[in-house]
mmCIF file of C-alpha atoms in Angstrom:
data_model
loop_
_atom_site.group_PDB
_atom_site.id
_atom_site.type_symbol
_atom_site.label_atom_id
_atom_site.label_comp_id
_atom_site.label_asym_id
_atom_site.label_seq_id
_atom_site.Cartn_x
_atom_site.Cartn_y
_atom_site.Cartn_z
ATOM 1 C CA MET A 145 61.203 96.120 130.792
ATOM 2 C CA LYS A 146 61.297 93.081 128.561
ATOM 3 C CA ALA A 147 61.903 95.012 125.580
ATOM 4 C CA VAL A 148 64.633 97.249 126.887
ATOM 5 C CA ALA A 149 66.251 93.937 128.523
ATOM 6 C CA PHE A 150 66.435 92.202 125.054
ATOM 7 C CA THR A 151 67.563 95.597 123.645
ATOM 8 C CA LEU A 152 70.301 95.724 125.907
ATOM 9 C CA ALA A 153 71.447 91.732 125.795
ATOM 10 C CA ALA A 154 71.284 92.288 121.797
ATOM 11 C CA MET A 155 73.665 95.322 122.016
ATOM 12 C CA ALA A 156 75.999 93.208 124.240
ATOM 13 C CA ALA A 157 76.115 90.209 121.623
ATOM 14 C CA SER A 158 76.541 92.792 118.923
ATOM 15 C CA SER A 159 79.755 94.523 120.720
ATOM 16 C CA SER A 160 80.954 90.903 121.607
ATOM 17 C CA ALA A 161 80.857 89.918 117.986
ATOM 18 C CA VAL A 162 82.959 93.008 117.150
ATOM 19 C CA GLN A 163 85.472 92.354 119.854
ATOM 20 C CA ALA A 164 85.774 88.789 118.432
ATOM 21 C CA GLN A 165 86.361 89.603 114.718
ATOM 22 C CA ALA A 166 89.440 87.809 113.287
ATOM 23 C CA PRO A 167 92.666 89.983 113.242
ATOM 24 C CA GLY A 168 93.135 91.625 109.981
ATOM 25 C CA ASP A 169 96.206 89.885 109.122
ATOM 26 C CA ILE A 170 94.568 86.608 108.867
ATOM 27 C CA ARG A 171 90.560 87.622 108.213
ATOM 28 C CA ASP A 172 91.128 86.727 104.523
ATOM 29 C CA LEU A 173 91.874 83.094 105.440
ATOM 30 C CA VAL A 174 88.062 82.585 106.267
ATOM 31 C CA GLY A 175 86.614 80.456 103.686
ATOM 32 C CA ALA A 176 90.073 78.885 102.471
ATOM 33 C CA ARG A 177 90.530 75.319 102.643
ATOM 34 C CA ALA A 178 92.322 74.273 105.556
ATOM 35 C CA ALA A 179 95.291 72.757 104.601
ATOM 36 C CA GLY A 180 96.477 75.873 102.625
ATOM 37 C CA ALA A 181 95.277 78.044 105.180
ATOM 38 C CA GLU A 182 97.095 76.201 108.138
ATOM 39 C CA THR A 183 100.431 76.927 106.117
ATOM 40 C CA ALA A 184 99.615 80.513 105.644
ATOM 41 C CA MET A 185 99.003 81.078 109.199
ATOM 42 C CA GLN A 186 102.356 79.695 110.464
ATOM 43 C CA ALA A 187 103.645 82.107 107.782
ATOM 44 C CA ARG A 188 102.227 84.787 109.277
ATOM 45 C CA GLY A 189 103.763 84.296 112.530
ATOM 46 C CA TYR A 190 100.825 82.149 114.261
ATOM 47 C CA MET A 191 101.959 78.873 116.075
ATOM 48 C CA PHE A 192 99.450 75.798 116.530
ATOM 49 C CA VAL A 193 98.505 75.198 120.078
ATOM 50 C CA LYS A 194 95.789 72.508 120.061
ATOM 51 C CA THR A 195 92.411 71.269 118.373
ATOM 52 C CA ARG A 196 89.120 69.949 120.176
ATOM 53 C CA THR A 197 86.054 68.539 118.097
ATOM 54 C CA GLY A 198 82.473 69.937 118.266
ATOM 55 C CA ASP A 199 79.248 68.383 117.076
ATOM 56 C CA ASP A 200 79.944 69.593 113.320
ATOM 57 C CA ARG A 201 83.201 71.142 113.236
ATOM 58 C CA LYS A 202 86.925 71.560 114.999
ATOM 59 C CA TYR A 203 88.198 74.168 116.655
ATOM 60 C CA SER A 204 91.848 74.990 116.633
ATOM 61 C CA TYR A 205 93.740 77.354 118.852
ATOM 62 C CA TRP A 206 96.476 79.677 117.277
ATOM 63 C CA TRP A 207 98.944 81.898 119.066
ATOM 64 C CA ASN A 208 100.724 84.501 117.666
ATOM 65 C CA ALA A 209 103.888 85.333 119.913
ATOM 66 C CA ARG A 210 104.680 88.795 118.562
ATOM 67 C CA ALA A 211 101.059 90.133 118.850
ATOM 68 C CA ARG A 212 100.447 88.191 122.105
ATOM 69 C CA GLN A 213 97.018 87.316 120.607
ATOM 70 C CA CYS A 214 95.281 84.137 120.659
ATOM 71 C CA VAL A 215 92.621 82.962 117.995
ATOM 72 C CA THR A 216 90.161 80.196 117.571
ATOM 73 C CA VAL A 217 89.617 78.873 114.079
ATOM 74 C CA ALA A 218 86.243 76.927 113.088
ATOM 75 C CA THR A 219 86.703 74.201 110.403
ATOM 76 C CA MET A 220 83.882 73.029 108.849
ATOM 77 C CA ASP A 221 83.779 70.877 105.892
ATOM 78 C CA GLY A 222 87.553 71.368 105.166
ATOM 79 C CA ARG A 223 87.580 74.967 105.066
ATOM 80 C CA TYR A 224 87.968 77.868 107.660
ATOM 81 C CA ASP A 225 84.321 78.969 108.685
ATOM 82 C CA SER A 226 85.489 81.475 111.314
ATOM 83 C CA ILE A 227 88.290 83.001 112.800
ATOM 84 C CA THR A 228 87.835 85.216 116.297
ATOM 85 C CA THR A 229 90.092 86.063 118.829
ATOM 86 C CA SER A 230 90.503 84.556 122.174
ATOM 87 C CA PRO A 231 91.403 85.111 125.647
ATOM 88 C CA ALA A 232 95.244 84.228 126.236
ATOM 89 C CA PRO A 233 94.715 81.361 128.603
ATOM 90 C CA ASP A 234 92.845 79.431 125.571
ATOM 91 C CA CYS A 235 96.333 79.081 124.060
ATOM 92 C CA ASN A 236 97.707 77.968 127.445
ATOM 93 C CA GLN A 237 99.062 81.317 127.594
ATOM 94 C CA ARG A 238 99.165 83.320 130.972
ATOM 95 C CA VAL A 239 97.921 87.171 130.708
ATOM 96 C CA ASN A 240 101.248 88.256 132.284
ATOM 97 C CA ALA A 241 103.631 85.593 130.941
ATOM 98 C CA PRO A 242 107.038 85.915 130.264
ATOM 99 C CA GLU A 243 108.640 86.935 126.862
ATOM 100 C CA TYR A 244 107.702 84.310 124.355
ATOM 101 C CA ARG A 245 111.319 83.813 123.368
ATOM 102 C CA ASP A 246 111.716 82.195 127.160
ATOM 103 C CA ARG A 247 108.636 80.040 126.135
ATOM 104 C CA GLY A 248 110.396 78.744 122.992
ATOM 105 C CA PHE A 249 108.297 80.641 120.357
ATOM 106 C CA GLN A 250 109.626 82.143 116.998
ATOM 107 C CA ARG A 251 111.448 85.408 117.147
ATOM 108 C CA PRO A 252 109.827 88.633 115.463
ATOM 109 C CA ASP A 253 112.951 88.701 112.934
ATOM 110 C CA ALA A 254 112.925 84.891 112.570
ATOM 111 C CA ARG A 255 111.547 85.194 109.086
ATOM 112 C CA ARG A 256 114.331 87.835 108.341
ATOM 113 C CA GLU A 257 116.744 84.859 108.267
ATOM 114 C CA SER A 258 114.666 82.345 106.410
ATOM 115 C CA PRO A 259 115.974 82.295 102.407
ATOM 116 C CA SER A 260 112.507 83.347 101.433
ATOM 117 C CA TYR A 261 112.650 86.443 103.144
ATOM 118 C CA ALA A 262 113.250 89.553 100.819
ATOM 119 C CA GLY A 263 111.944 92.608 102.569
ATOM 120 C CA GLU A 264 115.058 94.447 102.473
ATOM 121 C CA ARG A 265 115.829 95.863 98.955
ATOM 122 C CA GLY A 266 118.363 93.822 96.982
ATOM 123 C CA SER A 267 119.196 91.601 100.050
ATOM 124 C CA VAL A 268 118.726 88.668 98.292
ATOM 125 C CA GLN A 269 120.551 88.161 94.734
ATOM 126 C CA VAL A 270 119.734 85.651 91.782
ATOM 127 C CA SER A 271 121.844 85.120 89.135
ATOM 128 C CA GLY A 272 123.376 88.363 89.859
ATOM 129 C CA ASN A 273 120.036 90.326 89.737
ATOM 130 C CA ALA A 274 119.073 92.134 93.274
ATOM 131 C CA VAL A 275 115.475 90.912 94.268
ATOM 132 C CA ASP A 276 113.218 93.963 94.783
ATOM 133 C CA LEU A 277 110.097 92.022 95.855
ATOM 134 C CA GLY A 278 110.064 88.478 96.999
ATOM 135 C CA LEU A 279 106.482 87.008 98.030
ATOM 136 C CA VAL A 280 104.800 83.566 99.373
ATOM 137 C CA CYS A 281 101.189 82.953 98.031
ATOM 138 C CA PHE A 282 98.920 80.921 99.673
ATOM 139 C CA GLY A 283 95.470 79.626 97.716
ATOM 140 C CA ASP A 284 93.764 77.121 95.442
ATOM 141 C CA GLY A 285 95.200 75.882 92.304
ATOM 142 C CA GLN A 286 93.227 74.362 89.264
ATOM 143 C CA ARG A 287 94.497 71.980 86.497
ATOM 144 C CA PRO A 288 93.136 69.679 83.829
ATOM 145 C CA GLY A 289 92.479 66.106 84.835
ATOM 146 C CA VAL A 290 91.131 62.723 83.851
ATOM 147 C CA ALA A 291 88.143 60.892 85.344
ATOM 148 C CA THR A 292 86.641 57.650 84.711
ATOM 149 C CA THR A 293 82.740 57.766 84.735
ATOM 150 C CA TYR A 294 79.953 54.670 84.445
ATOM 151 C CA GLY A 295 76.419 55.181 82.874
ATOM 152 C CA TRP A 296 74.232 54.154 80.054
ATOM 153 C CA SER A 297 75.197 55.532 76.679
ATOM 154 C CA TRP A 298 73.286 55.284 73.408
ATOM 155 C CA ASN A 299 75.001 52.689 70.664
ATOM 156 C CA SER A 300 73.559 53.728 67.311
ATOM 157 C CA LYS A 301 75.219 50.692 65.673
ATOM 158 C CA ARG A 302 73.185 48.323 68.049
ATOM 159 C CA ASP A 303 70.071 50.366 68.275
ATOM 160 C CA ARG A 304 70.216 50.498 72.126
ATOM 161 C CA TYR A 305 71.472 51.516 75.237
ATOM 162 C CA ASP A 306 75.010 50.220 76.570
ATOM 163 C CA TYR A 307 76.189 50.353 80.143
ATOM 164 C CA GLY A 308 79.933 51.070 80.414
ATOM 165 C CA ASN A 309 82.407 53.440 81.460
ATOM 166 C CA ARG A 310 84.137 56.391 79.494
ATOM 167 C CA THR A 311 87.083 58.700 80.019
ATOM 168 C CA GLU A 312 86.242 62.492 80.577
ATOM 169 C CA MET A 313 88.349 65.547 80.884
ATOM 170 C CA THR A 314 87.874 67.238 84.072
ATOM 171 C CA SER A 315 89.267 70.028 86.068
ATOM 172 C CA GLN A 316 90.951 69.492 89.721
ATOM 173 C CA GLN A 317 91.280 71.717 92.668
ATOM 174 C CA PHE A 318 93.942 71.433 95.485
ATOM 175 C CA ASP A 319 95.397 73.673 97.795
ATOM 176 C CA ALA A 320 99.003 75.037 96.545
ATOM 177 C CA SER A 321 101.317 77.916 97.392
ATOM 178 C CA VAL A 322 103.769 79.608 94.843
ATOM 179 C CA MET A 323 106.689 81.726 95.403
ATOM 180 C CA VAL A 324 107.625 84.939 93.218
ATOM 181 C CA GLN A 325 110.611 86.808 92.945
ATOM 182 C CA VAL A 326 110.672 90.206 91.144
ATOM 183 C CA TRP A 327 113.855 92.624 89.944
ATOM 184 C CA ASP A 328 114.421 95.314 87.606
ATOM 185 C CA GLY A 329 113.175 93.966 84.131
ATOM 186 C CA GLY A 330 112.479 90.258 85.379
ATOM 187 C CA GLY A 331 111.835 87.745 87.746
ATOM 188 C CA ARG A 332 110.908 84.201 88.394
ATOM 189 C CA ILE A 333 108.183 82.267 89.846
ATOM 190 C CA SER A 334 108.339 78.855 91.912
ATOM 191 C CA LEU A 335 105.753 76.310 91.156
ATOM 192 C CA PRO A 336 104.602 73.416 93.301
ATOM 193 C CA LYS A 337 104.711 70.026 91.216
ATOM 194 C CA LYS A 338 100.336 69.906 90.802
ATOM 195 C CA LEU A 339 100.830 73.144 88.478
ATOM 196 C CA ILE A 340 103.470 71.457 86.405
ATOM 197 C CA PRO A 341 102.078 69.806 83.346
ATOM 198 C CA PRO A 342 103.519 66.478 82.282
ATOM 199 C CA LEU A 343 105.107 68.441 79.183
ATOM 200 C CA HIS A 344 107.029 71.565 80.105
ATOM 201 C CA SER A 345 109.995 73.170 79.637
ATOM 202 C CA ARG A 346 112.240 76.013 80.442
ATOM 203 C CA GLY A 347 112.000 75.622 84.036
ATOM 204 C CA SER A 348 115.077 75.137 86.272
ATOM 205 C CA ASP A 349 114.974 73.430 89.645
ATOM 206 C CA GLY A 350 110.994 74.271 90.175
ATOM 207 C CA TRP A 351 111.589 77.992 89.108
ATOM 208 C CA TRP A 352 110.225 79.339 85.813
ATOM 209 C CA ASP A 353 111.467 82.478 84.297
ATOM 210 C CA LEU A 354 109.051 85.751 84.325
ATOM 211 C CA TYR A 355 109.010 87.841 81.090
ATOM 212 C CA ASP A 356 106.654 90.884 80.174
ATOM 213 C CA VAL A 357 107.323 92.103 83.615
ATOM 214 C CA GLU A 358 105.676 95.087 84.395
ATOM 215 C CA ALA A 359 105.729 96.190 88.089
ATOM 216 C CA GLY A 360 103.664 99.484 88.676
ATOM 217 C CA PRO A 361 102.648 100.878 92.012
ATOM 218 C CA ASP A 362 99.809 99.142 92.431
ATOM 219 C CA LEU A 363 99.486 95.951 90.095
ATOM 220 C CA ILE A 364 102.569 93.544 89.100
ATOM 221 C CA ARG A 365 101.686 91.795 85.654
ATOM 222 C CA ALA A 366 103.794 89.243 84.086
ATOM 223 C CA LYS A 367 104.131 85.924 82.190
ATOM 224 C CA TYR A 368 106.037 82.564 82.345
ATOM 225 C CA ARG A 369 106.169 79.932 79.705
ATOM 226 C CA LEU A 370 104.990 76.227 80.730
ATOM 227 C CA ASN A 371 105.425 74.893 77.074
ATOM 228 C CA GLY A 372 104.757 76.141 73.613
ATOM 229 C CA MET A 373 100.811 76.252 74.122
ATOM 230 C CA ASN A 374 100.387 77.130 77.902
ATOM 231 C CA LYS A 375 102.181 80.827 78.544
ATOM 232 C CA PRO A 376 100.171 81.755 81.923
ATOM 233 C CA THR A 377 99.601 85.334 83.037
ATOM 234 C CA ILE A 378 100.181 86.344 86.627
ATOM 235 C CA THR A 379 98.551 89.531 88.170
ATOM 236 C CA ILE A 380 99.299 90.689 91.557
ATOM 237 C CA ASN A 381 97.375 93.470 93.109
ATOM 238 C CA ARG A 382 99.814 95.147 95.578
ATOM 239 C CA ARG A 383 97.203 96.823 97.756
ATOM 240 C CA SER A 384 95.096 93.529 98.421
ATOM 241 C CA GLY A 385 98.084 90.908 98.024
ATOM 242 C CA GLN A 386 95.844 89.039 95.941
ATOM 243 C CA ILE A 387 97.314 86.985 93.135
ATOM 244 C CA THR A 388 95.754 85.105 90.115
ATOM 245 C CA ILE A 389 97.489 83.102 87.554
ATOM 246 C CA ARG A 390 95.402 81.987 84.374
ATOM 247 C CA GLY A 391 96.832 79.800 81.446
ATOM 248 C CA LEU A 392 94.989 77.527 79.145
ATOM 249 C CA ASP A 393 91.448 76.698 80.708
ATOM 250 C CA PRO A 394 91.419 75.158 83.581
ATOM 251 C CA TYR A 395 95.013 75.837 84.366
ATOM 252 C CA GLY A 396 94.993 78.504 87.297
ATOM 253 C CA PHE A 397 95.674 79.606 90.517
ATOM 254 C CA ARG A 398 94.484 82.385 92.848
ATOM 255 C CA GLY A 399 95.445 83.242 96.527
ATOM 256 C CA THR A 400 97.174 85.868 98.915
ATOM 257 C CA CYS A 401 100.755 86.805 99.091
ATOM 258 C CA ASP A 402 102.719 87.526 102.250
ATOM 259 C CA LEU A 403 105.481 89.821 102.648
ATOM 260 C CA ILE A 404 106.742 91.172 106.124
ATOM 261 C CA ASP A 405 107.668 94.434 105.307
ATOM 262 C CA GLY A 406 105.069 96.991 103.709
ATOM 263 C CA ASP A 407 103.346 100.235 103.973
ATOM 264 C CA GLU A 408 100.256 101.389 105.523
ATOM 265 C CA HIS A 409 98.520 101.584 101.818
ATOM 266 C CA ARG A 410 99.876 98.544 100.219
ATOM 267 C CA ARG A 411 100.106 95.009 101.367
ATOM 268 C CA PHE A 412 103.748 94.952 99.706
#
């Protein structure tokens, strides 16, 4: 009987775990840095409700008015450790609550009014070009940096070890978001300040023109010119929504792109 009871308990726990899985639209944020993930949550229609602190992590509650879904995000060491669905009351919502618009939540079509929305083909015009695809991408960036370290080093002239400081080149990581617009034969990318080196050219109000643009059914590839030495390459997977930017090491970015409209086979 004990074995049967244990088996039933294990099955119940397994069932509960499956039911508590993160919704598919935000499952990719598990493991992401909290600062960038919070921006991504908002962009995907989730509204922050409240936070409570546990022993080793913080729990934040988010409400998606369009899907009428509450989720709990556990943050540990500055990253999203887990995302699970939660009952509506956890987000201060009643099960039979009035429509979200009566409670002040964002309307499902509110993002269509945003300047960054480009869900309808050609609905945004840039310098006479009809934008076919507009994306907002959240993730982690990387750039060269300088650090000062202290320690012992060998002084061959004095035939001894000396204690002092030295300057070393390092790689700095940070949360960031980029915006991409693609049209027939071209496009442009908006970069955060942390992805713009001190020496740069050909940028206009934070936007850089794309060249060698290849927009296929599954992949989008393009380049932009930061300066004479650094000409990063962009690769966007249209099925997964993943974006990677690779320039002169360690310059780079990787993340996930959002777009409202899409089909069942591709993210956009």
